[in-house]
CSV table of C-alpha atoms in Angstrom, one decimal:
chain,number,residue,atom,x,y,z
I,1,UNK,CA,147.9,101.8,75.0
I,2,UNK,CA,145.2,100.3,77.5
I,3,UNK,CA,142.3,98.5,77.0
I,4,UNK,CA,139.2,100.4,76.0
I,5,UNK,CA,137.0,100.2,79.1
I,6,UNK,CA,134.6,97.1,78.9
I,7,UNK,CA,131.5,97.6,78.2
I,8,UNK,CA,128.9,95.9,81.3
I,9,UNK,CA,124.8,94.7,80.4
I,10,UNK,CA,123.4,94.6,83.5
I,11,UNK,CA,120.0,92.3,82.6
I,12,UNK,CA,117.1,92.4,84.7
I,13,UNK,CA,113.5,92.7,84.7
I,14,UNK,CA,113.2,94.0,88.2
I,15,UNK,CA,115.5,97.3,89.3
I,16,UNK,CA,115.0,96.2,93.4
I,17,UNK,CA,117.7,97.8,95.7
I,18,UNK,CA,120.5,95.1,94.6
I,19,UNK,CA,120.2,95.9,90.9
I,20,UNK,CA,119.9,99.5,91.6
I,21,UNK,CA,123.6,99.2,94.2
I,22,UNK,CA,125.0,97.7,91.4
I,23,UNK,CA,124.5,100.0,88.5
I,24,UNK,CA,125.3,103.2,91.0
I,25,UNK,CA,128.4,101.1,92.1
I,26,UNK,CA,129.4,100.9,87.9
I,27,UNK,CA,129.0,104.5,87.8
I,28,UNK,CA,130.9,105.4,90.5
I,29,UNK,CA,133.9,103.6,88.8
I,30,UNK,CA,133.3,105.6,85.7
I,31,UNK,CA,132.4,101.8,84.1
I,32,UNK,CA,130.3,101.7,80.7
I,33,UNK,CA,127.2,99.9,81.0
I,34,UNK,CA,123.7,99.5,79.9
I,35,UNK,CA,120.8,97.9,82.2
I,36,UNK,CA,118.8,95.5,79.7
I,37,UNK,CA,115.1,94.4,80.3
I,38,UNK,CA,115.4,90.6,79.8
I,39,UNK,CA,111.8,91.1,78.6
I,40,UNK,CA,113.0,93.0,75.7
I,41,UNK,CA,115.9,90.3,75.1
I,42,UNK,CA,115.4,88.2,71.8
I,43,UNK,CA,118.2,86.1,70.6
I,44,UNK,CA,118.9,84.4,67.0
I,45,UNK,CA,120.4,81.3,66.9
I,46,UNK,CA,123.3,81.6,64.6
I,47,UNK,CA,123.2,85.5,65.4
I,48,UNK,CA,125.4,87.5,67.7
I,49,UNK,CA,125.1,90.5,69.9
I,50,UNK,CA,128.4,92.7,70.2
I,51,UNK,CA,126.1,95.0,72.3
I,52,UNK,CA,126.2,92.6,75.2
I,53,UNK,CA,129.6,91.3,75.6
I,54,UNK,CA,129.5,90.9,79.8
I,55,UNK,CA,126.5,90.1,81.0
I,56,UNK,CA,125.4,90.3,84.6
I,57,UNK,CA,122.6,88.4,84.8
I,58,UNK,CA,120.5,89.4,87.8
I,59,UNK,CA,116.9,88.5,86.1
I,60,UNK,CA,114.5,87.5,89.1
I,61,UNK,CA,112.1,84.7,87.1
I,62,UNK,CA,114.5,81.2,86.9
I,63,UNK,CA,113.2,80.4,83.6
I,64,UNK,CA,114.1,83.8,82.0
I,65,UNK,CA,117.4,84.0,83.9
I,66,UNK,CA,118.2,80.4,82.8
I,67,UNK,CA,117.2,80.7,79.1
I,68,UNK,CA,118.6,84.1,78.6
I,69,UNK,CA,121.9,83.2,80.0
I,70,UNK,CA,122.0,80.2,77.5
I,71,UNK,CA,121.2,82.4,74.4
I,72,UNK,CA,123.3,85.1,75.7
I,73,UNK,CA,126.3,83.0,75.9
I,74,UNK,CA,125.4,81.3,72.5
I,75,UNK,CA,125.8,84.5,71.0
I,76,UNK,CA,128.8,84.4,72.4
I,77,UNK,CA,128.6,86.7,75.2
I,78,UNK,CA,130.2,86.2,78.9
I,79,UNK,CA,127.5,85.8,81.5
I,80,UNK,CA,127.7,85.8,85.2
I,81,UNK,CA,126.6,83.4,86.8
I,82,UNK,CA,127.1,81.0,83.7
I,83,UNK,CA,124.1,79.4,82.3
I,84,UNK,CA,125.3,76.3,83.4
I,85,UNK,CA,125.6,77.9,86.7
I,86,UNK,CA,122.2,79.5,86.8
I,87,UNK,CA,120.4,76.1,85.6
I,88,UNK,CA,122.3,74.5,88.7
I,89,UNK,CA,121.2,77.1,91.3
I,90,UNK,CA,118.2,77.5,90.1
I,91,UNK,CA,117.2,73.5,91.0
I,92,UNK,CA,117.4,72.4,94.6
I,93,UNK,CA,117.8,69.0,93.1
I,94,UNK,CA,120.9,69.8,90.5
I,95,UNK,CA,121.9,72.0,93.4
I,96,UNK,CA,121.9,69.2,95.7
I,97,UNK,CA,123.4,66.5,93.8
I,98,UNK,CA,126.7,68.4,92.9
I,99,UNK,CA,126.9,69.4,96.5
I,100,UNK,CA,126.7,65.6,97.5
I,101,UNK,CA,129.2,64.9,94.2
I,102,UNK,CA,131.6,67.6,95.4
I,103,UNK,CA,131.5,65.3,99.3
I,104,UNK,CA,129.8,68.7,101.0
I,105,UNK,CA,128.0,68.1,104.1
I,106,UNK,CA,124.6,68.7,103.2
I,107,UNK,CA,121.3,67.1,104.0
I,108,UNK,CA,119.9,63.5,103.6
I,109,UNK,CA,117.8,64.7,100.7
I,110,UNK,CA,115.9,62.4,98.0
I,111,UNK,CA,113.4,62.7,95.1
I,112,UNK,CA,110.3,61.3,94.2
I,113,UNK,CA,108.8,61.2,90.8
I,114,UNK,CA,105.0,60.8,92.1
I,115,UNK,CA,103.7,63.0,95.0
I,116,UNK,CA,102.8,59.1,96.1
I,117,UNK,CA,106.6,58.2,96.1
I,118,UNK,CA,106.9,60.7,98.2
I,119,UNK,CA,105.5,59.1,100.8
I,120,UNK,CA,108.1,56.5,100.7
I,121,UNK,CA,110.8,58.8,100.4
I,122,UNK,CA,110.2,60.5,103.5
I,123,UNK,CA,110.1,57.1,105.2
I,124,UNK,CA,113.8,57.0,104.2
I,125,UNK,CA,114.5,60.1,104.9
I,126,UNK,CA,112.3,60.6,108.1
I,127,UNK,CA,110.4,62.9,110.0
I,128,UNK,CA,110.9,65.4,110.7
I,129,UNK,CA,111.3,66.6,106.9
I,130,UNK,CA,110.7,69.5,104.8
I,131,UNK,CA,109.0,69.3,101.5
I,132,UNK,CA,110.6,72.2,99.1
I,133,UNK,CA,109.3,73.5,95.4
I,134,UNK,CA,112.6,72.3,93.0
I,135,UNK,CA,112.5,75.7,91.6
I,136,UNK,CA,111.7,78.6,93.9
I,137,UNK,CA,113.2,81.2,96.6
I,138,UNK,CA,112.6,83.1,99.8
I,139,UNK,CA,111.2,79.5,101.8
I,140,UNK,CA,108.1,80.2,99.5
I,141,UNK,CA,105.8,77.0,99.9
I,142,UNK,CA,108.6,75.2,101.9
I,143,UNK,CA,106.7,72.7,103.8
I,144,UNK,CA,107.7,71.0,107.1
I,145,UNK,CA,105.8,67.6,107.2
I,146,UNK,CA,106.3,66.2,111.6
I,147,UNK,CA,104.8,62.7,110.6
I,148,UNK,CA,103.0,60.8,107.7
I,149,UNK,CA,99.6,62.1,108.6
I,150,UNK,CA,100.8,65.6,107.3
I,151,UNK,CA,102.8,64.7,104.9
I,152,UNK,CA,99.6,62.6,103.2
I,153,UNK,CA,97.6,66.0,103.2
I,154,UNK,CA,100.8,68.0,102.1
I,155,UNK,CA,101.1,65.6,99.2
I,156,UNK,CA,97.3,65.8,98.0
I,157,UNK,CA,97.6,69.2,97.7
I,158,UNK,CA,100.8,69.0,95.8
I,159,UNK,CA,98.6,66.2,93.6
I,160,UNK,CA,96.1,68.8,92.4
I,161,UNK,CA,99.0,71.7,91.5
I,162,UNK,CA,98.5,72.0,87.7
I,163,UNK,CA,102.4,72.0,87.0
I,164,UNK,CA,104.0,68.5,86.2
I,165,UNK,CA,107.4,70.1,87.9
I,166,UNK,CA,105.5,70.5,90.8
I,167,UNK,CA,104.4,67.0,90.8
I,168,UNK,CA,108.1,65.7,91.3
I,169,UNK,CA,108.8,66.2,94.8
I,170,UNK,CA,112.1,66.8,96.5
I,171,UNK,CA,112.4,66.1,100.2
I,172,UNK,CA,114.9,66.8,102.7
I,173,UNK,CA,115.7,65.9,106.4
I,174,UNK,CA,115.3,69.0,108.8
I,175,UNK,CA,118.5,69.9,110.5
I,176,UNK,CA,118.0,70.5,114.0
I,177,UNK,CA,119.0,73.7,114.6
I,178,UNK,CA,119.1,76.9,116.4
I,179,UNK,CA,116.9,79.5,115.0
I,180,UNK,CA,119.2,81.0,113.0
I,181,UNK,CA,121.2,79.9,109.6
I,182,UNK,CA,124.3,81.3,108.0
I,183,UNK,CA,124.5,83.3,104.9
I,184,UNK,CA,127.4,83.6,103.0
I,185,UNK,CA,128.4,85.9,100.1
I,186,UNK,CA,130.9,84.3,97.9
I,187,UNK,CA,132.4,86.4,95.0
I,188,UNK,CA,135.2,85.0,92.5
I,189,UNK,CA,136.0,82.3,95.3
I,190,UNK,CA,136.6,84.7,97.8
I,191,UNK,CA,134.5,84.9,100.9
I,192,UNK,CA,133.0,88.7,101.2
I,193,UNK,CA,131.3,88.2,104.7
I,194,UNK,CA,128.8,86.2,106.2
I,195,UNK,CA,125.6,86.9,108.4
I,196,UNK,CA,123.5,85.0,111.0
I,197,UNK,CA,119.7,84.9,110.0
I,198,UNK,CA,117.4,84.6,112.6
I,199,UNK,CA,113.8,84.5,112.6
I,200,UNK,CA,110.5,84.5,114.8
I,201,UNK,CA,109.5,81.7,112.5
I,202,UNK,CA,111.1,78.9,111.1
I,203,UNK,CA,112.3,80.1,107.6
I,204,UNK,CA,115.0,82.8,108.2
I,205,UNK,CA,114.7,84.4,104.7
I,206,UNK,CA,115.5,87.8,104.7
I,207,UNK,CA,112.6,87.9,102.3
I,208,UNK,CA,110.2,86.7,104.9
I,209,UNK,CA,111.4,89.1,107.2
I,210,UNK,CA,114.4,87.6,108.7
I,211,UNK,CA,116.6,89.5,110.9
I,212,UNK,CA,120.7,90.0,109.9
I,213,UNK,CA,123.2,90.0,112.1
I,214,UNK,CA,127.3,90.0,111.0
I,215,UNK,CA,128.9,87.3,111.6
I,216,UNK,CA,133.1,86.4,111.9
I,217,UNK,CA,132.5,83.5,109.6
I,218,UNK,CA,135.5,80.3,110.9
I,219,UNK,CA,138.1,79.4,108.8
I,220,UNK,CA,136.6,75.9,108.3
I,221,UNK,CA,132.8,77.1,107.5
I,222,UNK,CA,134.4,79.8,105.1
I,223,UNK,CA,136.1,77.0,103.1
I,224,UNK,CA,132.9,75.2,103.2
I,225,UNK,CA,131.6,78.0,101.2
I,226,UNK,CA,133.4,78.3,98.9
I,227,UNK,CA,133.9,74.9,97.4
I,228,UNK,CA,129.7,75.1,97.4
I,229,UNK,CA,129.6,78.1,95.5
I,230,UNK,CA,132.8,76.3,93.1
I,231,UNK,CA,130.8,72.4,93.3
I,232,UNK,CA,127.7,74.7,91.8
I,233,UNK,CA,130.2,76.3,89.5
I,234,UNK,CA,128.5,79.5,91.2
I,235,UNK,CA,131.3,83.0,90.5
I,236,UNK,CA,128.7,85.4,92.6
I,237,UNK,CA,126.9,83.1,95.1
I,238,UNK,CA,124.7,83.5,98.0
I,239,UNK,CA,126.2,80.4,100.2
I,240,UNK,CA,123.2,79.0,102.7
I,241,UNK,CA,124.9,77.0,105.8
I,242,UNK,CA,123.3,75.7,108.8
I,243,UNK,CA,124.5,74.7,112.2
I,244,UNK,CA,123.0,71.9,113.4
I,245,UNK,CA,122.3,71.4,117.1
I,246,UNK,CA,125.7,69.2,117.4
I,247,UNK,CA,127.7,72.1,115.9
I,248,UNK,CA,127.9,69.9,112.5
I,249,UNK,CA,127.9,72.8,109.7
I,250,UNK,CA,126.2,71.9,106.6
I,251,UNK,CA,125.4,73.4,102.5
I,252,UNK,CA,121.7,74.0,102.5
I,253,UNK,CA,121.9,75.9,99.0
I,254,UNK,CA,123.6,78.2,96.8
I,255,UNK,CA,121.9,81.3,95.1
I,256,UNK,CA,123.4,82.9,91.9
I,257,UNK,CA,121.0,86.1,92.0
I,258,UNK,CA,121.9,86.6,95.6
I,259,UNK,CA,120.1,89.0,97.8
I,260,UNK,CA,122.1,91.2,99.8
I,261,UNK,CA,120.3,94.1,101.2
I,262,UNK,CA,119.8,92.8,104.5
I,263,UNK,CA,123.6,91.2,104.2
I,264,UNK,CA,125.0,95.0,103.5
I,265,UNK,CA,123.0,96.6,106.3
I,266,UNK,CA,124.4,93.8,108.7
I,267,UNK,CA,128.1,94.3,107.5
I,268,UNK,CA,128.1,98.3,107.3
I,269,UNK,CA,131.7,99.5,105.9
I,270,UNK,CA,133.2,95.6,106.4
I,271,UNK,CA,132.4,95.4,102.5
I,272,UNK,CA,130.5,97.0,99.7
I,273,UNK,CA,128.8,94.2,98.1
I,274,UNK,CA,128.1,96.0,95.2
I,275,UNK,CA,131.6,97.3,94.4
I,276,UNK,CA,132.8,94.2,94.9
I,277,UNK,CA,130.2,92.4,92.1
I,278,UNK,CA,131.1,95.3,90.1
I,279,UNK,CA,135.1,94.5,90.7
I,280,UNK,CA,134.8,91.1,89.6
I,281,UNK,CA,132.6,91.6,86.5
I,282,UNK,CA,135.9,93.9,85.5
I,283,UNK,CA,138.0,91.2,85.9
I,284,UNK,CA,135.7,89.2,83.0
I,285,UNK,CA,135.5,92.1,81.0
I,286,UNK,CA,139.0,92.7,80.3
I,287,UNK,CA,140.0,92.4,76.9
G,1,UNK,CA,112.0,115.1,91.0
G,2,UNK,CA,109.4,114.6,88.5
G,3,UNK,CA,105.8,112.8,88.8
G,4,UNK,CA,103.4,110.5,87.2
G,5,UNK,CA,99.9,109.4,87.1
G,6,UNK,CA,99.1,106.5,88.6
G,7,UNK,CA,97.8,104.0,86.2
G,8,UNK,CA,94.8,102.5,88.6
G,9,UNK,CA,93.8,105.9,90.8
G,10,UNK,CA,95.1,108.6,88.6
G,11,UNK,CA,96.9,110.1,91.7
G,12,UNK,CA,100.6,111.8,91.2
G,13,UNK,CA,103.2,109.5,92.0
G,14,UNK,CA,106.7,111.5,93.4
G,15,UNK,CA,109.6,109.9,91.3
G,16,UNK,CA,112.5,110.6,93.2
G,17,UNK,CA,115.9,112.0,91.3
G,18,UNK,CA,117.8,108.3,91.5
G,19,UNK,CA,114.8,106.4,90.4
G,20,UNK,CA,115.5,103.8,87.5
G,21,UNK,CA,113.8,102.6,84.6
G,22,UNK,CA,112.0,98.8,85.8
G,23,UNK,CA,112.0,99.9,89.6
G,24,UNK,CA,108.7,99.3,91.7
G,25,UNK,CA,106.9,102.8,93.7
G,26,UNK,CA,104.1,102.3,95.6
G,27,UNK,CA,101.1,105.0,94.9
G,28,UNK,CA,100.5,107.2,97.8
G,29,UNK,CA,97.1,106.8,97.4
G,30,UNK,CA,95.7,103.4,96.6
G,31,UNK,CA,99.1,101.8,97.5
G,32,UNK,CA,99.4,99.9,94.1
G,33,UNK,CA,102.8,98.4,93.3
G,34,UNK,CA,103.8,100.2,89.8
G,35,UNK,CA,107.0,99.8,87.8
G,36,UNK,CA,108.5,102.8,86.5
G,37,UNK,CA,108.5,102.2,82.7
G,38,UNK,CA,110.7,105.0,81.5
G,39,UNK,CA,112.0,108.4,83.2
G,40,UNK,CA,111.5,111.4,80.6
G,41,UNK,CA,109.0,111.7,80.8
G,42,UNK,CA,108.2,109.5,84.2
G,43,UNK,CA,105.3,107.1,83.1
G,44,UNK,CA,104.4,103.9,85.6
G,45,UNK,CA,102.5,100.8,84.8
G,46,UNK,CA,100.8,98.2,87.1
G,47,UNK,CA,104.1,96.3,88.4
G,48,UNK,CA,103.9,92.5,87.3
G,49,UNK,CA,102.5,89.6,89.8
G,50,UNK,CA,105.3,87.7,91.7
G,51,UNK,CA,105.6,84.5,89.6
G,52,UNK,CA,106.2,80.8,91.1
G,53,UNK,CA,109.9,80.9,90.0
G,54,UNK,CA,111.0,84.3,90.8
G,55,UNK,CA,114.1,84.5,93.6
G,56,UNK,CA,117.2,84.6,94.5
């Protein structure tokens, strides 16, 4: 006798065009599933919650994603990406350090616990830099400071935010690159595709209206990507390389709610992202 | 397809056949972003702010 069919939640607060792939993707393979509002989620400690077994957690605010995946999996539920995962991706800095533990190429980076520190730091690092939020996506408030002059003005204004998170600062070198960066959809290790961003501007985000082009990803750079999405313990991971202007590829960051709209449009019938997230969450649901 | 009222202009916002429960239309009219809070019947609801930590 086989296995009763496993039963998926797909949690989220926003249905966008991945979430909505993804469910229509389940139903085409006949897969039981229920979409969950993580803003009707509750969890007991102690408690447990049959209902949600396999969780695909695709819940667009970090904080939510992160807790929810922690009390989902305390209930004793599977959740993809893991919370451990999640917590990871969802930090350039966490991100960052088990890219650097791993020996990934990825850039001179440091963290200051004052936006005065910070000053310092990008004396290390040097300027060119780039000041990022820790937690944050689509090159939202991603700063590039050209000298100290800016970076002293940048700083003040990261001074009065009223967050204490935002008053840690992370700072990273800026790669010299062509105007384009590499993204990379990596899905139970395996490499689905890849794309070449390219923008007008200097953040390629497909969110900022970055253009998508496919891309026959090398042998090496695939590798590379892969043992980022496995450093950041990643199973569905949106892999961000860049080339820099020697041809030196390097791990910029890994995203565990990827985005793949623009990445599906680029790779027409190469891959159905979708299926494929769908495939992989059958593979954790087996019982 | 089925329609609702938009919460801030009162217009009738189309909801197509494949629409899902927490999915964002835009009001013909005054171009609001609403979520679709459930399907039968369609109702809508002002879609939430972007928040600092949403992403990918």
């Amino acid at each position: 006798m086989s296995s009763p069919e496993p039963s998926i939640t797909v949690l989220a607060s926003r249905v966008r065009t991945e979430e909505k792939r993804i469910m229509t993707a389940l139903e085409k393979r006949s897969v039981a599933f229920s979409y969950l509002d993580a803003r009707d989620l509750s969890v007991t400690l102690g408690g447990s919650l049959p209902a949600h077994r396999v969780v695909l957690n695709r819940e667009i605010g970090q904080y939510r994603a992160s807790y929810a995946a922690t009390a989902l999996e305390a209930a004793g539920a599977t959740v993809v990406n893991t919370a451990a995962a999640t917590a990871i991706c969802g930090d350039k800095w966490l991100t960052s350090m088990a890219l650097q533990r791993r020996g990934l190429p990825t850039p001179r980076t440091a963290l200051a616990m004052t936006p005065n520190a910070a000053l310092a730091a990008l004396d290390e690092i040097g300027y060119p830099a780039v000041i990022k939020p820790l937690v944050g996506s689509w090159g939202r408030l991603v700063t590039p400071v050209e000298d100290p002059r800016i970076a002293a003005t940048v700083l003040e204004h990261i001074a009065a935010l009223p967050s204490p998170q935002s008053h840690i600062v992370y700072v990273q070198e800026m790669i010299p690159k062509l105007d384009r960066d590499i993204r990379v959809i990596v899905v139970g290790g395996e490499v689905l595709g890849a794309i070449h961003r390219s923008s007008s501007e200097w953040r390629t985000n497909v969110a900022r209206g970055g253009a998508s082009e496919f891309l026959a990803l090398s042998e090496e750079d695939a590798k590379l990507a892969v043992t980022a999405a496995d450093a950041v313990g990643a199973e569905i991971a949106g892999v961000d390389l860049v080339v820099d202007d020697e041809g030196m590829t390097s791990v910029l960051e890994v995203n565990h709610r990827v985005e793949f709209a623009g990445f599906q449009e680029a790779q027409g019938n190469r891959v159905d992202v979708a299926d494929r997230i769908v495939r992989y969450m059958l593979t954790k649901g087996a019982t | 397809m089925s329609v609702a009222a938009c919460p801030e202009c009162d217009a009738q916002v189309k909801i197509e056949p494949d629409t899902r429960v927490s999915e964002i239309v835009e009001c013909g009219d005054c171009r609001s972003e609403l979520e679709v809070t459930s399907l039968e019947p369609a109702t809508l609801a002002q879609a939430p702010e972007v928040e600092e930590d949403w992403g990918e």
